[in-house]
Amino acid sequence: MTDPAPDAPSVSSRTPLTTAIFGIGVAVSSLLFLFGAWERRWIADDGLIVLRTVRNLLAGNGPVFNAGERVETNTSTIWTYLVYAGSWLSEARIEYVVLTIALVLSTAAIAIAMIGTYALRARERIVGPGPNFPRTGAKRIFLPAGVLVYIAVPPARDFATSGLETCLVIFWIATLWLLMVRWATRDIGEAARERSLRSDQAKLLFLSFWAGLGPLVRPELVILSGLALAMIFLAPQTWPSRFLVFVFAGAVPVAYQIWRMGYYGLPYPNTAVAKDAGGAKWAQGLDYLWNLLGPYMLWLPLLLLLVGAVVTTGTPRKVQLPKTLGGAQRALRSPTAVLVFVLLAGVLQLVYAVRVGGDFMHGRTLLPALFTLLLPISVLPLTAPATKSDTRGVVLLCAGAFVWVVTVIWAFFAANTTGMPEGSIVGRSGIVDERAFYALNTGHAHPILASDYLDYPRMRAMVEAIDNTPDGGLLLPSSQFTYWDVVPPPLPIPPGGAGHTVYFLNLGMTSMNVGLDVRVIDQMGLAYPLASHTERLDNGRIGHDKNLFPDWVVADLGMVGEHPYLPWYMDEDWNTEARVALSCPDTQELIASYRAPLTKDLFIRNIKRSLFYAGYRFDRVPKYEIQRCGLEEPVLQADN
C-alpha cells in the first residue's frame, strides 16, 4: 500500500450499499463466533485458578491464591480484576460471570477487528483502467475473510470461553487496531478548529492509555504496546503533547508495577517464574507451531489471503500534514505505518511463542499472533470493473472472488476438523486438546462449574480425605486415584485443627472445590514459590517442567517427618535434609518476601530485591541444596 501522488484526488469507496453489506458481514461473523464459542463452552482447570484469587478478593483476603501468602498466580492482571468486578457487582456465581464476560469480549473482538479494517480499507483510492484515473463511482463490497479463518480454527472457539484471558487479549488487540487506524487516517486538517483540536488530543490520550494497558492484559503484549507507543510518541506533535502521551500510557502500568514489586516481591507474575518465560525451547516451539498449522492446513488460507491482500489493495487517501514536519515523522502517522506495525507485532508475537516452546494446550499461545496477523485482511474488498473493457479490473475481481470462495470453503472444513484425534491423551509432545481432555476425564461435555470437576479422578477422594481428618494435615496424591496420603501435623493439635494443605498439580479444580481455609499448592510452582524457584527440567513436559519433591513441603509446613506417618515412598533422611536446606539465608529471605507480614520496610525491601528474587534458583535435591548454600550437613539415619 503506497501513498497517492500529491495531485491525486481523494476518493472513498463507502456507499450505502457498501456499508449495508459490510454491516451484514459483521453481524454474521460475530454471531458465528458467538455460536461456535457457546457450542464449545467450558472453563479449563487453569481458568478456575483465576477464580480462586477472585474468591479471596471477595472475601477480603487480597489478590492472593492462599490467604497469608502473597503470590500472584494469574498471568493477566486486568482479567483477574475484571472478573472480580463482575462478580462483586452481579453477586452471581463466578463461573457464570466468567462465561458471560468471555462471550461478550470474544464476540466484540471480531466486530471491532472488522470495523478497524473497514475504516482503513474503505479510504483506499480505487484506480481505474488508466494509471492516473481514479474511479469515483466504483462499486465495492467488503466481505468477511480473515475473521472467518480465525473463527474456523477450533482452538479459537475453545479458548473463547475457557476462563483464561484469551478473550480479553483479542479484544484488547482488536480495539488497539481500531484506535490506531482512526489515529492514522484522521486528517490533521480537520483539527484546525479549536473544538476538533481538543477532540483529537482526547482521542490521542485515550489511545495512549489503551496501548499502555497491554502488559497488564498479558505480559508479552508489551510487544504491541511498545511498538504502538513508539509510533505515537515519535509522530508529529508538540512536546507537551508527548509528555501527556507518556503520562497517560504509563500511569496505570507503572503504578501497578511498583505495587506488584512491593506486594509480591517480583517484577512479573509468579507464573513467569514457574514457567521460566525467558527461557528458550525452539524445537518444542516449532513442534507446537506445526501442531496448529498442520492439522487444519492453516497455511493455505494464510497464503491465499496474502495474495488477496495484494490484488485488492488500492491506494490510501492522502493525509494532509504540515509541510514543516519531517518525512520520517509524517510516515509514522499513516495507514502504511499502521499496517507495518500490526504485521511486525504479529510476527514478533509468533517468534516469542515459538521461542519459549509454545504451550501444552493445543494452539492456545499462538492465537494472539494469528489474530494479529489476520487483522489487515479481516475483511476482503472486492471492486467491480469500471467497464467491460477494464481487463485489469475483471482480473482483480476474479482473483479476489476466488480467494474469498476458497477461504470460505476451507473455513467450513477446518471448523469441522479434529485437529488432535488423540488430543485427550498426553503424548510425547506434551500437547493436548485441553477441552477434549477435561470433557473426557470429567464425563461432562461442557465442564463449567467447579463442581463438574468433582468427577475428575481424585477430586471426590480429596474432599472425603479432608472431611475425615479434622486435625488437619498435608494431602499428597497417591498412586491410587481413590485415596490421598495424609501427613499429620505435630502434636499438640490446636483447637479446631491445624488446617489442611493440598499438594497437587491441578490447582484450579482443587482450590475451587475446597474452602478458602484450605491451602492449595503445586509441585510446579504456580502457587508455591518454593517450587517455582527451582531449576527448569530440561526434558520436562512444556508448561510443567518443574517438579518439587514433597519432602520440601513436609519440611516447610512442619509436618511429622518420620515413619509410619510419612507415606512409604518418602525418605526420612530427605525430609531431614530439606529442613536444613530451607535454613539457607537467601531462601529464608525469599520466603519472607511473600509470607512475612507486609510492613513498610518489607515493601521497600521487596521493591529493591525483586529482580534478585525473580532470578533466584535453588536445587530441588535437598542434599545438593545444602552443598550449594554451604550449610552444615545433618546427621542422617543412614549414617548411623
XYZ file of C-alpha atoms in Angstrom:
640
model
C 0.000 0.000 0.000
C 1.540 3.326 -1.100
C 0.542 6.915 -0.600
C -1.008 8.633 -3.629
C 0.642 11.252 -5.720
C 0.188 14.805 -4.386
C -2.259 15.690 -7.146
C -4.401 12.524 -6.882
C -7.939 13.177 -5.774
C -9.189 11.557 -2.557
C -11.963 9.040 -3.140
C -13.756 6.975 -0.526
C -15.387 3.683 -1.506
C -18.074 3.997 1.185
C -21.604 3.909 -0.201
C -24.924 2.951 1.403
C -24.757 -0.449 -0.326
C -21.137 -0.988 0.776
C -21.977 -0.074 4.347
C -25.048 -2.326 4.421
C -23.183 -5.370 3.080
C -20.332 -4.755 5.473
C -22.761 -4.454 8.394
C -24.357 -7.776 7.493
C -20.900 -9.344 7.319
C -20.024 -8.040 10.784
C -23.279 -9.361 12.253
C -22.944 -12.782 10.628
C -19.274 -13.190 11.598
C -19.860 -12.096 15.181
C -22.844 -14.423 15.569
C -20.861 -17.301 14.068
C -18.152 -16.837 16.671
C -20.709 -16.445 19.450
C -22.462 -19.624 18.374
C -19.178 -21.517 17.973
C -17.916 -20.402 21.374
C -21.193 -21.384 23.018
C -21.180 -24.808 21.366
C -17.697 -25.430 22.811
C -18.255 -23.643 26.134
C -16.226 -24.772 29.100
C -13.893 -23.487 31.808
C -10.451 -25.044 31.996
C -8.691 -26.108 35.160
C -6.268 -23.219 34.604
C -9.272 -20.921 34.202
C -10.507 -21.967 37.640
C -7.171 -20.824 39.112
C -8.214 -17.234 38.429
C -11.478 -17.787 40.290
C -9.682 -18.807 43.477
C -7.992 -15.391 43.543
C -11.349 -13.729 42.872
C -12.847 -15.621 45.806
C -10.081 -14.324 48.061
C -10.651 -10.784 46.823
C -14.361 -11.061 47.547
C -13.581 -12.460 50.998
C -11.254 -9.554 51.810
C -8.032 -11.599 51.779
C -6.472 -9.567 48.968
C -5.306 -10.614 45.485
C -3.770 -13.899 46.649
C -4.276 -17.583 45.952
C -3.847 -18.682 49.562
C -4.640 -16.366 52.457
C -1.444 -15.235 54.163
C 0.783 -15.841 51.119
C 1.262 -13.011 48.618
C 1.661 -14.998 45.395
C 0.432 -13.731 42.007
C -0.793 -16.900 40.305
C -2.673 -15.179 37.465
C -0.817 -14.023 34.369
C -3.410 -11.403 33.372
C -3.906 -8.698 35.980
C -6.810 -6.990 34.210
C -8.626 -10.280 33.629
C -8.482 -11.044 37.362
C -9.906 -7.692 38.363
C -12.455 -7.692 35.542
C -13.888 -10.990 36.792
C -13.742 -9.680 40.350
C -15.653 -6.527 39.390
C -18.280 -8.536 37.510
C -18.703 -10.929 40.435
C -18.913 -8.145 43.005
C -21.441 -6.138 41.016
C -23.673 -9.020 39.947
C -23.282 -11.264 43.001
C -23.805 -14.138 40.560
C -21.915 -17.421 40.615
C -18.354 -16.690 39.497
C -18.295 -19.347 36.759
C -21.328 -17.776 35.080
C -19.775 -14.323 35.373
C -16.674 -15.601 33.581
C -18.719 -17.288 30.871
C -20.731 -14.110 30.223
C -17.720 -11.778 30.106
C -15.814 -14.192 27.856
C -18.644 -14.485 25.342
C -19.141 -10.712 25.207
C -15.440 -9.886 24.763
C -14.825 -12.650 22.213
C -17.790 -11.616 20.069
C -16.944 -7.919 20.346
C -13.350 -8.588 19.289
C -14.499 -9.975 15.933
C -16.757 -6.984 15.240
C -14.156 -4.406 16.289
C -11.432 -6.055 14.209
C -13.620 -5.873 11.098
C -14.608 -2.263 11.758
C -10.950 -1.292 12.090
C -10.011 -2.920 8.798
C -13.035 -1.409 7.057
C -12.094 2.036 8.356
C -8.659 1.578 6.831
C -9.512 -0.028 3.508
C -12.639 1.954 2.697
C -10.398 5.013 2.343
C -8.323 3.478 -0.430
C -8.318 5.231 -3.791
C -9.712 2.852 -6.408
C -7.606 3.074 -9.540
C -9.396 2.853 -12.902
C -8.296 1.436 -16.265
C -5.583 4.031 -16.637
C -2.750 4.648 -14.136
C -3.850 8.210 -13.409
C -7.630 7.851 -13.415
C -9.250 7.107 -10.044
C -12.722 5.602 -10.318
C -15.034 7.841 -8.357
C -18.184 5.782 -8.889
C -16.760 2.310 -8.424
C -18.918 -0.317 -6.743
C -17.128 -2.054 -3.913
C -18.123 -4.532 -1.242
C -16.273 -5.744 1.873
C -16.650 -9.426 2.778
C -15.522 -11.259 5.950
C -12.259 -13.080 5.267
C -9.519 -13.181 7.909
C -12.058 -13.317 10.724
C -13.537 -16.467 9.159
C -10.105 -18.084 9.297
C -9.758 -17.268 12.986
C -13.292 -18.416 13.821
C -12.825 -21.682 11.903
C -9.786 -22.794 13.908
C -11.236 -24.932 16.751
C -8.815 -23.685 19.456
C -10.066 -20.127 18.834
C -13.570 -21.231 19.824
C -12.256 -23.408 22.657
C -10.406 -20.562 24.348
C -13.146 -18.034 23.770
C -14.780 -19.281 26.993
C -12.035 -21.246 28.749
C -11.896 -18.947 31.756
C -8.447 -17.845 30.614
C -7.683 -14.357 29.351
C -7.637 -15.153 25.591
C -10.960 -13.362 25.082
C -9.575 -10.234 26.744
C -6.333 -10.449 24.755
C -8.019 -10.472 21.328
C -10.466 -7.770 22.465
C -7.577 -5.528 23.525
C -5.700 -6.203 20.269
C -8.780 -5.513 18.122
C -9.511 -2.257 19.959
C -5.886 -1.136 19.675
C -6.073 -1.861 15.928
C -9.207 0.253 15.524
C -7.786 3.128 17.575
C -4.513 3.068 15.647
C -6.367 3.095 12.319
C -8.525 6.041 13.427
C -5.430 7.874 14.607
C -3.515 7.239 11.389
C -6.329 8.062 8.958
C -7.731 11.179 10.588
C -6.941 14.210 8.502
C -4.879 16.686 10.507
C -6.573 19.495 8.634
C -9.842 18.586 10.314
C -8.373 19.647 13.644
C -7.913 23.259 12.640
C -10.854 24.380 14.745
C -10.352 24.557 18.481
C -13.086 22.002 19.221
C -11.649 19.487 16.754
C -8.186 20.062 18.169
C -9.364 19.217 21.689
C -11.194 16.149 20.389
C -8.100 14.959 18.529
C -5.985 15.353 21.673
C -8.504 13.445 23.797
C -8.546 10.574 21.309
C -4.752 10.545 21.251
C -4.556 10.305 25.031
C -7.148 7.523 25.170
C -5.172 5.622 22.518
C -2.041 6.071 24.626
C -3.842 4.891 27.749
C -5.235 1.827 25.973
C -1.860 0.929 24.464
C -0.230 1.211 27.878
C -2.568 -1.437 29.319
C -1.038 -4.198 27.184
C 1.370 -5.673 29.780
C -1.468 -5.834 32.324
C -3.630 -7.753 29.843
C -0.782 -10.207 29.360
C 2.961 -9.513 29.868
C 4.096 -10.424 26.338
C 1.696 -7.862 24.889
C 4.409 -5.378 25.764
C 5.479 -6.106 22.168
C 2.366 -4.441 20.759
C 2.312 -1.770 23.463
C 5.925 -0.826 22.880
C 5.621 -0.581 19.107
C 2.360 1.366 19.248
C 3.602 3.842 21.861
C 6.865 4.375 19.989
C 4.879 5.318 16.879
C 2.569 7.616 18.820
C 5.347 9.308 20.760
C 7.527 9.965 17.707
C 4.678 11.098 15.454
C 4.244 14.831 14.716
C 3.027 16.687 17.819
C 4.218 19.188 20.387
C 6.485 18.224 23.271
C 3.749 18.935 25.863
C 1.567 16.503 23.917
C 4.340 13.898 24.004
C 4.621 14.367 27.763
C 0.891 13.726 28.157
C 1.179 10.612 25.971
C 3.921 9.363 28.288
C 1.844 10.082 31.400
C -1.384 8.524 30.148
C 0.372 5.444 28.787
C 2.453 4.779 31.873
C 0.298 5.873 34.797
C -1.565 2.598 35.390
C 1.102 0.032 34.428
C 3.902 1.865 36.255
C 1.831 2.334 39.405
C 0.824 -1.325 39.350
C 4.406 -2.400 38.693
C 5.637 -0.559 41.778
C 2.821 -2.071 43.831
C 3.483 -5.561 42.404
C 7.178 -5.437 43.272
C 6.475 -4.297 46.804
C 3.496 -6.564 47.476
C 4.568 -9.779 45.722
C 8.340 -9.248 45.683
C 8.570 -9.938 41.936
C 8.742 -7.745 38.800
C 6.272 -10.004 36.984
C 3.684 -12.664 37.860
C 4.899 -15.797 39.627
C 3.660 -17.799 36.632
C 6.554 -16.369 34.597
C 8.984 -17.655 37.233
C 7.321 -21.072 37.352
C 7.485 -21.449 33.570
C 10.799 -19.613 33.079
C 9.171 -17.388 30.457
C 12.555 -16.034 29.398
C 13.926 -19.468 28.524
C 14.242 -20.892 25.026
C 12.869 -24.188 23.689
C 12.942 -23.641 19.943
C 12.490 -27.276 18.891
C 9.441 -27.714 21.107
C 8.112 -24.365 19.876
C 8.364 -25.400 16.231
C 6.540 -28.651 17.029
C 3.872 -26.590 18.746
C 3.554 -24.304 15.712
C 3.083 -27.230 13.335
C 0.608 -28.757 15.793
C -1.644 -25.825 14.884
C -0.726 -25.242 11.239
C -0.650 -28.844 10.055
C -3.973 -30.451 11.042
C -6.118 -27.662 9.580
C -3.848 -26.800 6.637
C -3.872 -23.324 8.149
C -1.045 -22.292 5.895
C -3.426 -22.468 2.887
C -5.803 -19.625 3.804
C -2.895 -17.566 5.121
C -1.188 -17.758 1.714
C -4.441 -17.129 -0.110
C -5.278 -14.089 1.975
C -1.785 -12.738 1.446
C -2.459 -12.917 -2.296
C -5.904 -11.417 -1.740
C -4.439 -8.533 0.220
C -2.073 -7.728 -2.631
C -4.554 -7.930 -5.509
C -7.327 -5.991 -3.734
C -5.218 -3.199 -2.282
C -5.858 0.212 -3.737
C -4.186 3.462 -2.806
C -4.922 5.107 0.549
C -6.383 8.545 0.826
C -3.857 11.274 1.133
C -3.426 12.635 4.644
C -2.698 16.362 4.676
C 0.158 17.174 7.043
C 2.013 20.442 7.666
C 4.927 20.785 5.263
C 7.299 21.705 8.083
C 7.156 18.220 9.598
C 9.886 15.750 8.766
C 9.220 12.962 6.295
C 10.040 10.238 8.831
C 7.609 11.672 11.357
C 4.881 12.018 8.730
C 5.323 8.377 7.782
C 4.632 7.259 11.341
C 1.089 8.596 11.232
C -0.080 6.903 8.065
C -2.073 3.825 7.053
C 1.088 2.210 5.735
C 2.813 2.595 9.107
C -0.141 1.043 10.917
C -0.063 -1.944 8.579
C 3.662 -2.392 9.145
C 3.109 -2.052 12.895
C 0.440 -4.746 13.127
C 2.266 -7.201 10.861
C 5.567 -6.711 12.676
C 3.827 -7.095 16.036
C 2.167 -10.313 14.868
C 5.451 -11.788 13.669
C 7.237 -10.866 16.906
C 4.448 -12.449 18.965
C 4.742 -15.583 16.877
C 8.520 -15.728 17.299
C 8.233 -15.245 21.056
C 5.627 -18.012 21.394
C 7.824 -20.400 19.404
C 10.964 -19.417 21.314
C 9.560 -20.283 24.736
C 8.307 -23.628 23.455
C 4.652 -22.770 22.978
C 2.329 -24.357 25.496
C 0.826 -27.690 26.482
C -2.643 -26.579 25.310
C -3.289 -27.080 21.598
C -2.976 -23.733 19.809
C -3.577 -21.504 22.828
C -0.486 -19.252 22.905
C -0.436 -18.872 19.110
C -3.956 -17.440 18.929
C -2.987 -13.808 19.712
C -0.333 -13.848 16.970
C -2.745 -15.436 14.495
C -5.442 -12.900 15.327
C -2.994 -10.002 14.935
C -1.635 -11.185 11.594
C -5.168 -11.606 10.221
C -6.273 -8.075 11.168
C -5.284 -6.297 7.915
C -7.272 -8.821 5.878
C -10.088 -9.453 8.352
C -12.346 -8.179 5.560
C -11.642 -8.521 1.857
C -12.693 -5.736 -0.557
C -13.993 -6.714 -3.984
C -14.273 -3.974 -6.629
C -16.418 -4.217 -9.732
C -14.651 -3.334 -13.024
C -15.421 0.109 -14.386
C -16.325 -1.212 -17.863
C -16.395 -4.480 -19.731
C -13.130 -3.449 -21.362
C -11.467 -2.935 -17.980
C -9.417 -6.129 -18.202
C -7.353 -5.298 -15.177
C -10.454 -4.722 -13.069
C -12.010 -8.018 -14.209
C -8.845 -9.971 -13.388
C -8.557 -8.402 -9.923
C -12.226 -9.041 -9.185
C -11.960 -12.681 -10.247
C -8.775 -13.176 -8.235
C -10.312 -11.628 -5.130
C -13.529 -13.620 -5.518
C -11.530 -16.836 -5.940
C -9.559 -16.137 -2.755
C -12.739 -15.431 -0.807
C -14.629 -18.512 -2.052
C -11.716 -20.861 -1.313
C -11.291 -19.291 2.116
C -14.962 -19.874 2.931
C -14.775 -23.500 1.730
C -11.601 -24.055 3.775
C -13.229 -22.490 6.836
C -16.184 -24.883 6.609
C -13.979 -27.968 6.569
C -11.458 -26.628 9.136
C -14.246 -25.796 11.576
C -15.336 -29.433 11.489
C -11.846 -30.939 11.684
C -10.485 -32.612 14.794
C -7.004 -31.183 14.974
C -5.794 -33.735 17.514
C -7.687 -37.027 17.082
C -5.999 -38.361 20.236
C -5.740 -34.958 21.868
C -7.158 -36.163 25.163
C -4.039 -38.296 25.690
C -0.783 -36.711 26.838
C 1.732 -37.986 24.294
C 5.446 -37.426 23.766
C 4.936 -33.832 22.637
C 3.132 -32.984 25.873
C 0.484 -31.080 23.879
C -3.169 -31.925 24.424
C -6.569 -30.788 23.274
C -7.347 -29.334 26.686
C -11.099 -29.100 26.268
C -11.383 -32.664 24.976
C -9.105 -33.872 27.777
C -11.275 -32.473 30.553
C -14.560 -33.338 28.850
C -13.398 -36.946 28.703
C -11.962 -37.127 32.211
C -14.841 -35.372 33.953
C -17.592 -37.013 31.943
C -19.131 -33.584 31.221
C -19.356 -32.303 27.645
C -19.252 -28.744 28.983
C -17.367 -28.638 32.305
C -18.070 -25.122 33.544
C -18.852 -25.268 37.250
C -16.175 -26.188 39.763
C -18.485 -28.966 40.921
C -18.280 -30.523 37.439
C -14.635 -31.254 38.204
C -15.530 -33.315 41.245
C -15.934 -36.121 38.717
C -12.268 -35.773 37.723
C -10.080 -38.557 39.194
C -9.035 -37.949 42.821
C -11.319 -34.965 43.426
C -14.083 -36.629 45.426
C -11.481 -38.644 47.314
C -9.732 -35.356 48.218
C -12.909 -33.843 49.649
C -13.537 -37.035 51.654
C -9.958 -37.065 52.972
C -10.340 -33.512 54.258
C -13.646 -34.362 55.931
C -12.116 -37.449 57.555
C -9.083 -35.663 59.047
C -10.414 -32.897 61.331
C -6.958 -32.446 62.895
C -5.626 -31.243 59.535
C -2.586 -32.369 57.582
C -0.835 -32.402 54.231
C -2.680 -34.218 51.426
C -0.478 -35.913 48.844
C -1.897 -37.708 45.766
C -1.303 -41.433 45.993
C -0.619 -43.797 43.123
C -4.230 -44.945 43.519
C -6.896 -42.456 42.433
C -9.296 -43.490 45.194
C -7.475 -42.075 48.223
C -4.929 -39.488 49.357
C -1.962 -39.898 51.665
C -2.272 -37.542 54.629
C 0.841 -36.461 56.548
C -0.355 -35.363 60.010
C 0.621 -32.188 61.861
C 2.719 -32.490 65.042
C 1.147 -32.558 68.489
C -0.392 -30.706 70.191
C -3.234 -30.086 67.769
C -4.653 -26.559 68.201
C -8.402 -26.107 68.798
C -10.249 -26.509 65.516
C -7.367 -28.407 63.920
C -4.074 -27.414 62.319
C -5.608 -26.845 58.878
C -5.217 -28.697 55.596
C -2.820 -28.244 52.708
C -3.362 -29.968 49.358
C -0.284 -30.567 47.207
C -1.482 -31.260 43.661
C -0.761 -30.140 40.106
C -4.358 -29.309 39.120
C -4.704 -26.108 41.110
C -7.984 -24.881 39.652
C -10.330 -27.781 40.287
C -8.633 -28.481 43.622
C -8.809 -24.965 45.016
C -12.364 -24.288 43.810
C -13.754 -27.397 45.494
C -12.387 -26.636 48.958
C -12.819 -23.731 51.334
C -10.502 -20.738 51.425
C -9.155 -22.051 54.740
C -7.541 -24.947 52.847
C -4.134 -24.100 51.415
C -3.616 -25.415 47.878
C -0.111 -25.531 46.402
C 1.530 -27.320 43.493
C 4.812 -29.013 42.635
C 5.231 -26.851 39.516
C 5.158 -23.620 41.463
C 2.273 -21.590 40.059
C 1.022 -21.045 43.618
C 4.110 -22.238 45.515
C 7.275 -20.133 45.151
C 9.451 -22.844 46.654
C 8.689 -24.927 43.567
C 8.776 -22.071 41.043
C 12.287 -21.068 42.125
C 13.813 -24.458 41.305
C 15.695 -25.044 38.062
C 13.746 -25.966 34.932
C 13.894 -29.651 33.940
C 15.499 -29.995 30.513
C 13.258 -32.804 29.331
C 10.114 -31.883 31.234
C 6.723 -31.518 29.629
C 6.246 -27.999 28.276
C 4.473 -25.846 30.837
C 5.082 -28.498 33.507
C 8.853 -28.665 33.579
C 9.336 -28.066 37.297
C 8.607 -30.676 39.942
C 9.413 -30.138 43.615
C 9.702 -33.257 45.747
C 7.048 -33.474 48.505
C 9.781 -33.750 51.155
C 10.213 -29.977 50.874
C 6.535 -29.400 51.646
C 6.604 -31.648 54.719
C 9.618 -29.726 55.993
C 8.253 -26.316 55.013
C 4.913 -26.852 56.764
C 6.462 -28.529 59.814
C 4.525 -31.783 59.410
C 5.610 -35.022 61.057
C 8.622 -36.177 59.059
C 9.094 -39.755 60.166
C 7.557 -43.148 59.566
C 4.933 -44.510 59.964
C 3.380 -41.052 59.481
C 5.203 -40.401 56.217
C 3.986 -42.291 53.128
C 6.094 -45.331 52.309
C 7.659 -43.702 49.239
C 9.144 -40.790 51.231
C 12.522 -40.930 52.950
C 13.082 -39.597 56.469
C 16.627 -38.519 55.611
C 15.421 -36.460 52.660
C 12.964 -34.740 54.960
C 15.755 -34.007 57.452
C 17.942 -32.592 54.686
C 15.087 -30.472 53.363
C 14.607 -28.882 56.795
C 18.279 -27.925 56.869
C 18.259 -26.732 53.237
C 15.345 -24.414 53.994
C 17.519 -22.566 56.511
C 19.598 -21.102 53.656
C 19.575 -17.307 54.286
C 18.628 -16.404 50.716
C 15.796 -18.942 50.720
C 14.543 -17.626 54.046
C 14.599 -14.090 52.676
C 12.630 -15.238 49.621
C 10.012 -16.915 51.837
C 9.722 -13.799 53.999
C 9.108 -11.673 50.894
C 5.687 -13.253 50.409
C 4.833 -14.736 53.834
C 6.017 -12.205 56.387
C 3.524 -9.506 57.469
C 3.686 -6.694 54.926
C 5.263 -3.682 56.588
C 6.610 -0.506 55.046
C 10.179 -1.771 55.433
C 9.361 -5.114 53.815
C 7.524 -3.386 50.963
C 10.580 -1.254 50.220
C 12.952 -4.220 50.534
C 10.782 -6.240 48.145
C 10.991 -3.460 45.561
C 14.771 -3.282 45.860
C 15.268 -7.054 45.814
C 12.527 -8.079 43.369
C 14.940 -8.702 40.489
C 17.094 -10.860 42.751
C 14.081 -12.872 43.880
C 12.951 -13.326 40.274
C 16.294 -14.830 39.277
C 16.916 -16.827 42.450
C 17.027 -20.596 41.933
C 17.877 -23.476 44.258
C 18.424 -27.205 43.771
C 15.387 -29.402 44.230
C 17.534 -32.201 45.690
C 17.970 -31.247 49.382
C 21.482 -32.699 49.681
C 22.751 -30.665 46.723
C 20.995 -27.557 48.002
C 22.816 -27.907 51.338
C 26.104 -28.006 49.432
C 25.138 -25.063 47.206
C 24.295 -22.905 50.169
C 27.324 -24.004 52.223
C 25.256 -25.343 55.124
C 26.365 -27.936 57.632
C 25.111 -31.366 56.646
C 22.806 -33.040 59.208
C 23.351 -36.421 60.822
C 21.185 -38.909 58.950
C 19.794 -42.292 59.897
C 21.720 -43.821 57.015
C 24.932 -42.638 58.680
C 24.172 -44.478 61.943
